[in-house]
PDB file of C-alpha atoms in Angstrom:
ATOM      1  CA  MET A 251      14.244 -15.388 -18.408  1.00 29.00           C
ATOM      2  CA  THR A 252      10.638 -15.318 -19.513  1.00 29.00           C
ATOM      3  CA  LEU A 253       7.719 -16.105 -17.328  1.00 30.00           C
ATOM      4  CA  PRO A 254       6.178 -19.574 -17.289  1.00 28.00           C
ATOM      5  CA  GLU A 255       2.706 -19.948 -18.714  1.00 28.00           C
ATOM      6  CA  GLN A 256       1.255 -20.955 -15.351  1.00 28.00           C
ATOM      7  CA  ALA A 257       1.733 -19.009 -12.130  1.00 29.00           C
ATOM      8  CA  PRO A 258       4.740 -20.468 -10.288  1.00 29.00           C
ATOM      9  CA  ASP A 259       4.728 -21.143  -6.586  1.00 29.00           C
ATOM     10  CA  VAL A 260       5.913 -18.068  -4.701  1.00 29.00           C
ATOM     11  CA  VAL A 261       8.788 -19.859  -2.992  1.00 30.00           C
ATOM     12  CA  ALA A 262       9.885 -21.939  -5.972  1.00 32.00           C
ATOM     13  CA  PRO A 263       9.471 -19.993  -9.217  1.00 35.00           C
ATOM     14  CA  VAL A 264      10.131 -21.636 -12.534  1.00 35.00           C
ATOM     15  CA  SER A 265      12.182 -19.911 -15.218  1.00 40.00           C
ATOM     16  CA  THR A 266      12.725 -20.479 -18.919  1.00 37.00           C
ATOM     17  CA  PRO A 267      15.255 -18.952 -21.335  1.00 44.00           C
ATOM     18  CA  LEU A 268      14.601 -15.548 -22.842  1.00 48.00           C
ATOM     19  CA  PRO A 269      13.532 -15.663 -26.507  1.00 48.00           C
ATOM     20  CA  ALA A 270      16.486 -14.827 -28.787  1.00 52.00           C
ATOM     21  CA  ASP A 271      14.605 -12.010 -30.508  1.00 70.00           C
ATOM     22  CA  PRO A 272      16.877  -8.941 -30.763  1.00 75.00           C
ATOM     23  CA  ASN A 273      13.855  -6.668 -31.352  1.00 81.00           C
ATOM     24  CA  GLU A 274      12.260  -7.758 -28.081  1.00 81.00           C
ATOM     25  CA  THR A 275      15.564  -7.294 -26.260  1.00 82.00           C
ATOM     26  CA  ARG A 276      15.957  -3.830 -27.787  1.00 84.00           C
ATOM     27  CA  LYS A 277      12.441  -2.873 -26.699  1.00 86.00           C
ATOM     28  CA  GLY A 278      13.213  -4.124 -23.211  1.00 87.00           C
ATOM     29  CA  VAL A 279      16.360  -1.986 -23.061  1.00 87.00           C
ATOM     30  CA  VAL A 280      14.501   1.160 -24.196  1.00 89.00           C
ATOM     31  CA  ALA A 281      11.692   0.544 -21.697  1.00 90.00           C
ATOM     32  CA  ALA A 282      14.091  -0.078 -18.813  1.00 88.00           C
ATOM     33  CA  LEU A 283      16.148   3.026 -19.577  1.00 89.00           C
ATOM     34  CA  GLY A 284      12.969   5.118 -19.774  1.00 91.00           C
ATOM     35  CA  ALA A 285      11.842   3.846 -16.373  1.00 89.00           C
ATOM     36  CA  TYR A 286      15.136   4.683 -14.697  1.00 88.00           C
ATOM     37  CA  LEU A 287      15.214   8.183 -16.210  1.00 90.00           C
ATOM     38  CA  PHE A 288      11.736   8.828 -14.773  1.00 90.00           C
ATOM     39  CA  TRP A 289      12.793   7.537 -11.361  1.00 87.00           C
ATOM     40  CA  GLY A 290      15.977   9.575 -11.409  1.00 91.00           C
ATOM     41  CA  PHE A 291      14.111  12.886 -11.510  1.00 92.00           C
ATOM     42  CA  LEU A 292      11.121  11.825  -9.372  1.00 91.00           C
ATOM     43  CA  PRO A 293      12.570  13.285  -6.116  1.00 93.00           C
ATOM     44  CA  ILE A 294      11.972  16.767  -7.520  1.00 94.00           C
ATOM     45  CA  LEU A 295       8.211  16.203  -7.576  1.00 93.00           C
ATOM     46  CA  PHE A 296       8.142  14.730  -4.069  1.00 92.00           C
ATOM     47  CA  HIS A 297      10.359  17.531  -2.761  1.00 92.00           C
ATOM     48  CA  VAL A 298       7.832  20.117  -3.966  1.00 92.00           C
ATOM     49  CA  LEU A 299       5.016  18.124  -2.311  1.00 92.00           C
ATOM     50  CA  GLU A 300       6.809  17.443   1.002  1.00 89.00           C
ATOM     51  CA  ALA A 301       4.350  19.576   2.994  1.00 88.00           C
ATOM     52  CA  ALA A 302       1.587  17.072   2.153  1.00 89.00           C
ATOM     53  CA  GLY A 303       3.379  14.294   4.061  1.00 89.00           C
ATOM     54  CA  SER A 304       4.733  10.973   2.804  1.00 91.00           C
ATOM     55  CA  VAL A 305       1.697   8.814   3.670  1.00 93.00           C
ATOM     56  CA  LEU A 306      -0.774  11.132   1.928  1.00 94.00           C
ATOM     57  CA  ILE A 307       1.483  11.396  -1.136  1.00 94.00           C
ATOM     58  CA  VAL A 308       1.685   7.592  -1.406  1.00 94.00           C
ATOM     59  CA  ALA A 309      -2.076   7.260  -0.946  1.00 95.00           C
ATOM     60  CA  GLU A 310      -2.776   9.855  -3.639  1.00 95.00           C
ATOM     61  CA  ARG A 311      -0.275   8.389  -6.097  1.00 92.00           C
ATOM     62  CA  THR A 312      -1.920   4.980  -5.613  1.00 93.00           C
ATOM     63  CA  LEU A 313      -5.397   6.314  -6.364  1.00 94.00           C
ATOM     64  CA  PHE A 314      -4.408   8.452  -9.349  1.00 94.00           C
ATOM     65  CA  SER A 315      -2.315   5.596 -10.740  1.00 92.00           C
ATOM     66  CA  LEU A 316      -5.423   3.434 -10.515  1.00 92.00           C
ATOM     67  CA  VAL A 317      -7.434   5.982 -12.518  1.00 92.00           C
ATOM     68  CA  LEU A 318      -4.786   6.233 -15.248  1.00 90.00           C
ATOM     69  CA  LEU A 319      -4.390   2.464 -15.516  1.00 88.00           C
ATOM     70  CA  ALA A 320      -8.164   2.000 -15.695  1.00 90.00           C
ATOM     71  CA  VAL A 321      -8.229   4.326 -18.717  1.00 87.00           C
ATOM     72  CA  ILE A 322      -5.401   2.353 -20.349  1.00 83.00           C
ATOM     73  CA  LEU A 323      -7.057  -1.004 -19.723  1.00 85.00           C
ATOM     74  CA  ALA A 324     -10.458   0.251 -20.897  1.00 82.00           C
ATOM     75  CA  SER A 325      -9.050   0.557 -24.422  1.00 75.00           C
ATOM     76  CA  GLY A 326      -8.414  -3.185 -24.603  1.00 68.00           C
ATOM     77  CA  SER A 327      -9.328  -6.443 -22.891  1.00 65.00           C
ATOM     78  CA  GLY A 328      -7.034  -5.958 -19.917  1.00 67.00           C
ATOM     79  CA  PHE A 329      -9.809  -6.130 -17.308  1.00 80.00           C
ATOM     80  CA  GLN A 330     -10.328  -9.814 -18.108  1.00 78.00           C
ATOM     81  CA  GLU A 331      -6.706 -10.497 -17.199  1.00 78.00           C
ATOM     82  CA  VAL A 332      -7.057  -8.436 -14.009  1.00 83.00           C
ATOM     83  CA  ARG A 333     -10.046 -10.564 -13.012  1.00 82.00           C
ATOM     84  CA  ARG A 334      -7.965 -13.700 -13.563  1.00 81.00           C
ATOM     85  CA  LEU A 335      -5.074 -12.295 -11.507  1.00 79.00           C
ATOM     86  CA  LEU A 336      -7.311 -11.415  -8.572  1.00 83.00           C
ATOM     87  CA  THR A 337      -9.410 -14.588  -8.552  1.00 83.00           C
ATOM     88  CA  ASP A 338      -6.646 -17.189  -8.927  1.00 78.00           C
ATOM     89  CA  TRP A 339      -5.364 -17.734  -5.379  1.00 82.00           C
ATOM     90  CA  LYS A 340      -1.799 -18.690  -6.347  1.00 82.00           C
ATOM     91  CA  THR A 341      -1.402 -15.639  -8.576  1.00 82.00           C
ATOM     92  CA  PHE A 342      -3.152 -13.366  -6.084  1.00 87.00           C
ATOM     93  CA  ARG A 343      -0.550 -14.273  -3.445  1.00 88.00           C
ATOM     94  CA  ILE A 344       2.205 -13.060  -5.781  1.00 88.00           C
ATOM     95  CA  ILE A 345       0.293  -9.855  -6.548  1.00 89.00           C
ATOM     96  CA  ALA A 346      -0.344  -9.210  -2.841  1.00 91.00           C
ATOM     97  CA  LEU A 347       3.326  -9.733  -1.977  1.00 91.00           C
ATOM     98  CA  ALA A 348       4.430  -7.455  -4.816  1.00 90.00           C
ATOM     99  CA  THR A 349       1.922  -4.794  -3.705  1.00 92.00           C
ATOM    100  CA  THR A 350       3.119  -4.893  -0.098  1.00 94.00           C
ATOM    101  CA  LEU A 351       6.757  -4.535  -1.144  1.00 94.00           C
ATOM    102  CA  LEU A 352       5.921  -1.708  -3.546  1.00 91.00           C
ATOM    103  CA  VAL A 353       3.942   0.326  -0.991  1.00 93.00           C
ATOM    104  CA  ILE A 354       6.685  -0.063   1.636  1.00 95.00           C
ATOM    105  CA  ASN A 355       9.229   1.061  -0.962  1.00 94.00           C
ATOM    106  CA  TRP A 356       7.114   4.110  -1.877  1.00 92.00           C
ATOM    107  CA  LEU A 357       6.653   5.143   1.756  1.00 94.00           C
ATOM    108  CA  LEU A 358      10.346   4.848   2.556  1.00 95.00           C
ATOM    109  CA  TYR A 359      11.381   6.717  -0.561  1.00 93.00           C
ATOM    110  CA  VAL A 360       8.983   9.647  -0.173  1.00 93.00           C
ATOM    111  CA  TRP A 361       9.876   9.892   3.516  1.00 94.00           C
ATOM    112  CA  ALA A 362      13.583   9.959   2.614  1.00 93.00           C
ATOM    113  CA  VAL A 363      12.975  12.833   0.192  1.00 92.00           C
ATOM    114  CA  GLU A 364      10.958  14.919   2.645  1.00 90.00           C
ATOM    115  CA  THR A 365      13.550  14.394   5.429  1.00 90.00           C
ATOM    116  CA  GLY A 366      16.510  15.404   3.249  1.00 90.00           C
ATOM    117  CA  GLN A 367      18.015  11.928   2.808  1.00 90.00           C
ATOM    118  CA  VAL A 368      18.018  11.623  -0.973  1.00 91.00           C
ATOM    119  CA  LEU A 369      21.712  10.697  -0.999  1.00 88.00           C
ATOM    120  CA  GLU A 370      21.008   7.676   1.185  1.00 87.00           C
ATOM    121  CA  ALA A 371      18.024   6.815  -1.003  1.00 89.00           C
ATOM    122  CA  SER A 372      20.282   6.919  -4.060  1.00 87.00           C
ATOM    123  CA  PHE A 373      22.690   4.660  -2.168  1.00 82.00           C
ATOM    124  CA  GLY A 374      19.817   2.197  -1.749  1.00 84.00           C
ATOM    125  CA  TYR A 375      19.226   2.082  -5.476  1.00 82.00           C
ATOM    126  CA  PHE A 376      22.963   1.572  -6.016  1.00 77.00           C
ATOM    127  CA  ILE A 377      22.647  -1.519  -3.786  1.00 77.00           C
ATOM    128  CA  ASN A 378      19.502  -2.666  -5.592  1.00 78.00           C
ATOM    129  CA  PRO A 379      21.341  -4.039  -8.667  1.00 72.00           C
ATOM    130  CA  LEU A 380      23.331  -6.343  -6.393  1.00 73.00           C
ATOM    131  CA  VAL A 381      20.077  -7.582  -4.881  1.00 78.00           C
ATOM    132  CA  ASN A 382      18.844  -8.356  -8.415  1.00 77.00           C
ATOM    133  CA  VAL A 383      22.098 -10.132  -9.227  1.00 75.00           C
ATOM    134  CA  ALA A 384      21.845 -12.198  -6.033  1.00 77.00           C
ATOM    135  CA  ILE A 385      18.222 -13.128  -6.757  1.00 80.00           C
ATOM    136  CA  GLY A 386      19.096 -14.006 -10.345  1.00 79.00           C
ATOM    137  CA  MET A 387      21.953 -16.251  -9.240  1.00 77.00           C
ATOM    138  CA  LEU A 388      20.444 -17.869  -6.133  1.00 78.00           C
ATOM    139  CA  ILE A 389      16.809 -18.285  -7.175  1.00 80.00           C
ATOM    140  CA  LEU A 390      16.662 -18.150 -10.987  1.00 74.00           C
ATOM    141  CA  GLY A 391      19.960 -19.928 -11.648  1.00 77.00           C
ATOM    142  CA  GLU A 392      21.543 -17.139 -13.715  1.00 75.00           C
ATOM    143  CA  ARG A 393      25.342 -17.289 -14.097  1.00 76.00           C
ATOM    144  CA  GLN A 394      27.910 -14.540 -14.698  1.00 74.00           C
ATOM    145  CA  ASN A 395      31.005 -14.556 -16.915  1.00 77.00           C
ATOM    146  CA  ARG A 396      34.422 -13.210 -15.837  1.00 82.00           C
ATOM    147  CA  LEU A 397      33.863  -9.545 -16.786  1.00 81.00           C
ATOM    148  CA  GLN A 398      30.424  -9.490 -15.224  1.00 77.00           C
ATOM    149  CA  THR A 399      31.914 -10.909 -12.024  1.00 82.00           C
ATOM    150  CA  ILE A 400      34.582  -8.174 -12.042  1.00 85.00           C
ATOM    151  CA  ALA A 401      31.876  -5.523 -12.517  1.00 80.00           C
ATOM    152  CA  ILE A 402      29.911  -6.921  -9.581  1.00 80.00           C
ATOM    153  CA  GLY A 403      33.064  -7.025  -7.428  1.00 85.00           C
ATOM    154  CA  ILE A 404      33.807  -3.355  -8.147  1.00 86.00           C
ATOM    155  CA  ALA A 405      30.210  -2.491  -7.221  1.00 80.00           C
ATOM    156  CA  VAL A 406      30.543  -4.366  -3.902  1.00 84.00           C
ATOM    157  CA  VAL A 407      33.663  -2.340  -3.041  1.00 88.00           C
ATOM    158  CA  ALA A 408      31.877   0.874  -4.022  1.00 84.00           C
ATOM    159  CA  ILE A 409      28.930   0.073  -1.785  1.00 80.00           C
ATOM    160  CA  ALA A 410      31.218  -0.721   1.155  1.00 84.00           C
ATOM    161  CA  ILE A 411      32.945   2.652   0.723  1.00 86.00           C
ATOM    162  CA  GLN A 412      29.560   4.365   0.461  1.00 78.00           C
ATOM    163  CA  ALA A 413      28.524   2.824   3.791  1.00 80.00           C
ATOM    164  CA  VAL A 414      31.680   4.207   5.406  1.00 82.00           C
ATOM    165  CA  GLY A 415      30.882   7.629   3.951  1.00 78.00           C
ATOM    166  CA  LEU A 416      27.413   7.558   5.492  1.00 73.00           C
ATOM    167  CA  GLY A 417      28.874   6.926   8.934  1.00 76.00           C
ATOM    168  CA  LYS A 418      25.853   4.917  10.112  1.00 74.00           C
ATOM    169  CA  PHE A 419      23.847   1.829   9.325  1.00 76.00           C
ATOM    170  CA  PRO A 420      22.064   2.676   6.050  1.00 80.00           C
ATOM    171  CA  PHE A 421      18.572   1.534   7.078  1.00 85.00           C
ATOM    172  CA  ILE A 422      16.768   3.496   4.362  1.00 90.00           C
ATOM    173  CA  ALA A 423      19.181   2.375   1.671  1.00 87.00           C
ATOM    174  CA  ILE A 424      19.098  -1.321   2.507  1.00 86.00           C
ATOM    175  CA  SER A 425      15.320  -1.338   2.958  1.00 92.00           C
ATOM    176  CA  LEU A 426      14.782   0.365  -0.421  1.00 92.00           C
ATOM    177  CA  ALA A 427      17.136  -2.090  -2.125  1.00 89.00           C
ATOM    178  CA  LEU A 428      15.519  -5.183  -0.666  1.00 90.00           C
ATOM    179  CA  THR A 429      11.908  -4.121  -1.172  1.00 93.00           C
ATOM    180  CA  PHE A 430      12.369  -3.073  -4.793  1.00 86.00           C
ATOM    181  CA  GLY A 431      14.673  -5.984  -5.613  1.00 87.00           C
ATOM    182  CA  PHE A 432      12.102  -8.529  -4.489  1.00 90.00           C
ATOM    183  CA  TYR A 433       9.285  -6.501  -6.050  1.00 88.00           C
ATOM    184  CA  GLY A 434      11.101  -6.896  -9.386  1.00 82.00           C
ATOM    185  CA  PHE A 435      11.448 -10.616  -8.745  1.00 84.00           C
ATOM    186  CA  PHE A 436       7.738 -11.130  -8.054  1.00 84.00           C
ATOM    187  CA  ARG A 437       6.791  -8.959 -11.052  1.00 77.00           C
ATOM    188  CA  LYS A 438       9.008 -11.191 -13.168  1.00 74.00           C
ATOM    189  CA  THR A 439       7.359 -14.367 -11.885  1.00 74.00           C
ATOM    190  CA  ALA A 440       3.737 -13.146 -11.984  1.00 71.00           C
ATOM    191  CA  PRO A 441       2.104 -14.210 -15.281  1.00 70.00           C
ATOM    192  CA  SER A 442       0.650 -10.808 -16.160  1.00 72.00           C
ATOM    193  CA  GLY A 443       1.042  -7.975 -18.621  1.00 70.00           C
ATOM    194  CA  PRO A 444       2.580  -4.682 -17.472  1.00 69.00           C
ATOM    195  CA  ALA A 445      -0.669  -2.661 -17.270  1.00 76.00           C
ATOM    196  CA  SER A 446      -2.921  -5.426 -15.947  1.00 82.00           C
ATOM    197  CA  GLY A 447      -0.373  -6.531 -13.339  1.00 81.00           C
ATOM    198  CA  LEU A 448       0.183  -3.010 -12.063  1.00 82.00           C
ATOM    199  CA  PHE A 449      -3.574  -2.336 -12.066  1.00 88.00           C
ATOM    200  CA  ALA A 450      -4.123  -5.479  -9.978  1.00 89.00           C
ATOM    201  CA  GLU A 451      -1.497  -4.240  -7.513  1.00 90.00           C
ATOM    202  CA  THR A 452      -3.113  -0.822  -7.201  1.00 91.00           C
ATOM    203  CA  VAL A 453      -6.550  -2.435  -6.771  1.00 92.00           C
ATOM    204  CA  VAL A 454      -5.165  -4.343  -3.779  1.00 93.00           C
ATOM    205  CA  ALA A 455      -3.669  -1.144  -2.293  1.00 93.00           C
ATOM    206  CA  ALA A 456      -6.503   1.244  -3.251  1.00 94.00           C
ATOM    207  CA  PRO A 457      -8.932   0.535  -0.349  1.00 94.00           C
ATOM    208  CA  PHE A 458      -6.193   1.351   2.177  1.00 95.00           C
ATOM    209  CA  ALA A 459      -5.165   4.451   0.215  1.00 95.00           C
ATOM    210  CA  LEU A 460      -8.747   5.708  -0.087  1.00 95.00           C
ATOM    211  CA  GLY A 461      -9.385   5.023   3.584  1.00 96.00           C
ATOM    212  CA  TYR A 462      -6.363   7.088   4.578  1.00 95.00           C
ATOM    213  CA  VAL A 463      -7.317  10.014   2.309  1.00 94.00           C
ATOM    214  CA  ILE A 464     -10.850  10.081   3.782  1.00 95.00           C
ATOM    215  CA  PHE A 465      -9.458   9.844   7.315  1.00 94.00           C
ATOM    216  CA  ASN A 466      -6.967  12.637   6.622  1.00 91.00           C
ATOM    217  CA  ILE A 467      -9.619  14.979   5.226  1.00 93.00           C
ATOM    218  CA  ALA A 468     -12.021  14.185   8.087  1.00 93.00           C
ATOM    219  CA  SER A 469      -9.282  14.866  10.655  1.00 90.00           C
ATOM    220  CA  ASN A 470      -7.470  17.841   9.113  1.00 86.00           C
ATOM    221  CA  GLY A 471      -9.839  19.317   6.538  1.00 88.00           C
ATOM    222  CA  LEU A 472      -9.034  19.635   2.843  1.00 88.00           C
ATOM    223  CA  GLY A 473      -5.450  20.717   3.564  1.00 86.00           C
ATOM    224  CA  PRO A 474      -3.334  20.332   0.397  1.00 88.00           C
ATOM    225  CA  HIS A 475      -6.478  19.422  -1.580  1.00 88.00           C
ATOM    226  CA  ALA A 476      -7.687  23.017  -1.225  1.00 89.00           C
ATOM    227  CA  ASP A 477      -4.710  24.454  -3.120  1.00 90.00           C
ATOM    228  CA  PRO A 478      -5.135  24.058  -6.921  1.00 91.00           C
ATOM    229  CA  MET A 479      -1.376  23.902  -7.569  1.00 92.00           C
ATOM    230  CA  THR A 480      -0.729  21.271  -4.909  1.00 91.00           C
ATOM    231  CA  MET A 481      -3.770  19.290  -5.984  1.00 93.00           C
ATOM    232  CA  GLY A 482      -2.550  19.362  -9.584  1.00 93.00           C
ATOM    233  CA  LEU A 483       0.844  18.024  -8.491  1.00 93.00           C
ATOM    234  CA  LEU A 484      -0.842  15.287  -6.449  1.00 93.00           C
ATOM    235  CA  VAL A 485      -2.782  14.265  -9.572  1.00 94.00           C
ATOM    236  CA  LEU A 486       0.516  14.245 -11.469  1.00 93.00           C
ATOM    237  CA  THR A 487       1.899  11.629  -9.059  1.00 92.00           C
ATOM    238  CA  GLY A 488      -0.422   9.142 -10.810  1.00 91.00           C
ATOM    239  CA  PRO A 489       1.260   9.174 -14.239  1.00 91.00           C
ATOM    240  CA  ALA A 490       4.651   9.869 -12.607  1.00 92.00           C
ATOM    241  CA  THR A 491       4.161   6.571 -10.765  1.00 86.00           C
ATOM    242  CA  ALA A 492       2.387   4.429 -13.348  1.00 86.00           C
ATOM    243  CA  VAL A 493       4.415   5.264 -16.464  1.00 89.00           C
ATOM    244  CA  PRO A 494       7.866   4.229 -15.154  1.00 88.00           C
ATOM    245  CA  LEU A 495       6.411   1.141 -13.456  1.00 79.00           C
ATOM    246  CA  LEU A 496       4.776   0.107 -16.730  1.00 82.00           C
ATOM    247  CA  LEU A 497       8.070   0.607 -18.532  1.00 88.00           C
ATOM    248  CA  PHE A 498       9.879  -1.353 -15.828  1.00 81.00           C
ATOM    249  CA  ALA A 499       7.384  -4.234 -15.945  1.00 76.00           C
ATOM    250  CA  TYR A 500       7.683  -4.326 -19.755  1.00 83.00           C
ATOM    251  CA  GLY A 501      11.472  -4.315 -19.656  1.00 85.00           C
ATOM    252  CA  VAL A 502      11.950  -6.802 -16.830  1.00 78.00           C
ATOM    253  CA  ARG A 503      10.047  -9.502 -18.760  1.00 79.00           C
ATOM    254  CA  ARG A 504      12.413  -9.132 -21.741  1.00 82.00           C
ATOM    255  CA  LEU A 505      15.787  -8.852 -20.014  1.00 82.00           C
ATOM    256  CA  ARG A 506      17.857 -10.921 -17.604  1.00 77.00           C
ATOM    257  CA  LEU A 507      17.654  -9.730 -14.005  1.00 66.00           C
ATOM    258  CA  THR A 508      21.414  -9.135 -14.030  1.00 65.00           C
ATOM    259  CA  THR A 509      21.044  -6.824 -17.061  1.00 72.00           C
ATOM    260  CA  ILE A 510      18.177  -4.986 -15.400  1.00 73.00           C
ATOM    261  CA  GLY A 511      20.300  -4.741 -12.268  1.00 63.00           C
ATOM    262  CA  MET A 512      23.197  -2.979 -13.944  1.00 67.00           C
ATOM    263  CA  PHE A 513      20.883  -0.557 -15.794  1.00 76.00           C
ATOM    264  CA  GLN A 514      19.570   0.525 -12.425  1.00 71.00           C
ATOM    265  CA  TYR A 515      22.684   2.560 -11.780  1.00 75.00           C
ATOM    266  CA  LEU A 516      21.202   5.269 -13.990  1.00 82.00           C
ATOM    267  CA  ALA A 517      18.365   6.296 -11.636  1.00 85.00           C
ATOM    268  CA  PRO A 518      20.453   6.583  -8.438  1.00 84.00           C
ATOM    269  CA  SER A 519      23.154   8.466 -10.342  1.00 83.00           C
ATOM    270  CA  ILE A 520      20.578  11.087 -11.350  1.00 90.00           C
ATOM    271  CA  GLN A 521      19.141  11.108  -7.811  1.00 90.00           C
ATOM    272  CA  PHE A 522      22.671  11.566  -6.478  1.00 87.00           C
ATOM    273  CA  LEU A 523      23.201  14.640  -8.657  1.00 89.00           C
ATOM    274  CA  VAL A 524      19.754  16.031  -7.801  1.00 92.00           C
ATOM    275  CA  ALA A 525      20.504  15.645  -4.075  1.00 92.00           C
ATOM    276  CA  VAL A 526      23.834  17.458  -4.328  1.00 89.00           C
ATOM    277  CA  LEU A 527      23.141  20.089  -6.995  1.00 91.00           C
ATOM    278  CA  LEU A 528      19.470  20.933  -6.341  1.00 91.00           C
ATOM    279  CA  PHE A 529      18.836  19.980  -2.707  1.00 91.00           C
ATOM    280  CA  GLY A 530      22.276  20.926  -1.358  1.00 88.00           C
ATOM    281  CA  GLU A 531      22.959  17.677   0.524  1.00 88.00           C
ATOM    282  CA  HIS A 532      26.558  17.255   1.721  1.00 83.00           C
ATOM    283  CA  LEU A 533      28.927  15.200  -0.446  1.00 82.00           C
ATOM    284  CA  ASN A 534      32.240  14.124   1.090  1.00 82.00           C
ATOM    285  CA  ALA A 535      35.273  12.634  -0.664  1.00 86.00           C
ATOM    286  CA  THR A 536      34.499   9.074   0.487  1.00 85.00           C
ATOM    287  CA  ARG A 537      31.053   9.070  -1.069  1.00 79.00           C
ATOM    288  CA  LEU A 538      32.415  10.681  -4.231  1.00 84.00           C
ATOM    289  CA  LEU A 539      34.952   7.850  -4.556  1.00 89.00           C
ATOM    290  CA  SER A 540      32.127   5.334  -4.205  1.00 83.00           C
ATOM    291  CA  PHE A 541      30.188   7.118  -6.930  1.00 80.00           C
ATOM    292  CA  ALA A 542      33.201   6.891  -9.292  1.00 86.00           C
ATOM    293  CA  LEU A 543      33.613   3.162  -8.616  1.00 87.00           C
ATOM    294  CA  ILE A 544      29.925   2.530  -9.281  1.00 78.00           C
ATOM    295  CA  TRP A 545      30.298   4.097 -12.716  1.00 79.00           C
ATOM    296  CA  LEU A 546      33.440   2.040 -13.363  1.00 87.00           C
ATOM    297  CA  SER A 547      31.430  -1.079 -12.532  1.00 81.00           C
ATOM    298  CA  LEU A 548      28.740  -0.027 -15.004  1.00 74.00           C
ATOM    299  CA  ALA A 549      31.373   0.673 -17.674  1.00 79.00           C
ATOM    300  CA  VAL A 550      32.842  -2.838 -17.315  1.00 83.00           C
ATOM    301  CA  PHE A 551      29.415  -4.460 -17.499  1.00 73.00           C
ATOM    302  CA  SER A 552      28.403  -2.340 -20.509  1.00 70.00           C
ATOM    303  CA  TYR A 553      31.640  -3.211 -22.324  1.00 77.00           C
ATOM    304  CA  ASP A 554      30.990  -6.906 -21.756  1.00 75.00           C
ATOM    305  CA  SER A 555      27.425  -6.613 -23.082  1.00 68.00           C
ATOM    306  CA  PHE A 556      28.667  -4.730 -26.172  1.00 68.00           C
ATOM    307  CA  ARG A 557      31.398  -7.330 -26.753  1.00 73.00           C
ATOM    308  CA  GLN A 558      28.936 -10.244 -26.507  1.00 68.00           C
ATOM    309  CA  ARG A 559      26.503  -8.514 -28.889  1.00 62.00           C
ATOM    310  CA  ASN A 560      29.213  -8.018 -31.509  1.00 61.00           C
ATOM    311  CA  PHE A 561      30.377 -11.628 -31.091  1.00 60.00           C
ATOM    312  CA  ALA A 562      26.814 -12.913 -31.587  1.00 57.00           C
ATOM    313  CA  ARG A 563      26.447 -10.833 -34.742  1.00 57.00           C
ATOM    314  CA  GLY A 564      29.765 -12.120 -36.070  1.00 57.00           C
ATOM    315  CA  ALA A 565      28.678 -15.691 -35.391  1.00 49.00           C
TER     316      ALA A 565
END
């Protein structure tokens, strides 16, 4: 689905068919895959920075993302679109909702990394595709064929097994899935370009982020800001945040939410491996079975997409 020309109402978005341009679809696929690769390895950066604390990391990544995006927008006419996004009340509501969901997602994710719960975080991003599928079906009217339905069914079983393997209510996982799923939905319905939309979101969050950084320095001194290496890594959180979000925003406007949803298995799969192989988190047989079923689900969905592409070419 593409975005309507005018900003839709937040509770009743309008959708139109995606343009049948294979080049645009291909670009969307490349952008989406790039975003998920970035996100897959992002826990490594946050793990190194865990001493700084999750709130400070999120505040710094917001501010340095803002700086990077300002440089990108300065090379074009993007600031005019940002002004429109922030001054039109209907659009601003969408941007504010997206910003709130994104910041909550960031805080939960960084906190999960610094408390050694990357496996549960990866579980959350395994659930996230199902949230996208549900939103696509219930709100945007997207429909699935038989193979896609089978793939989704396998994923549901895998997620149920994963929950058993955790042995507790997966609060982090479910919260991450819901916040990022609905963030993707609002980004899809907001009539904005990738850079200008993300810049508008960071502008909304920046005063709170700056206020926290000032408060933290006033209360605790320079802290991590006094160490050149740590400060350099905090600066790096800007591009590490902005680049995959730009790629995601670009891809989500060119692909169906269900397609985006199934691609999202890539990032949690990488996070899963990082948690086990680099961070030494415990992996039991139940969770390993869930991991295998998730990949089977992705294989079924990918086969169906490949089959439909070949059929369209033959037609």
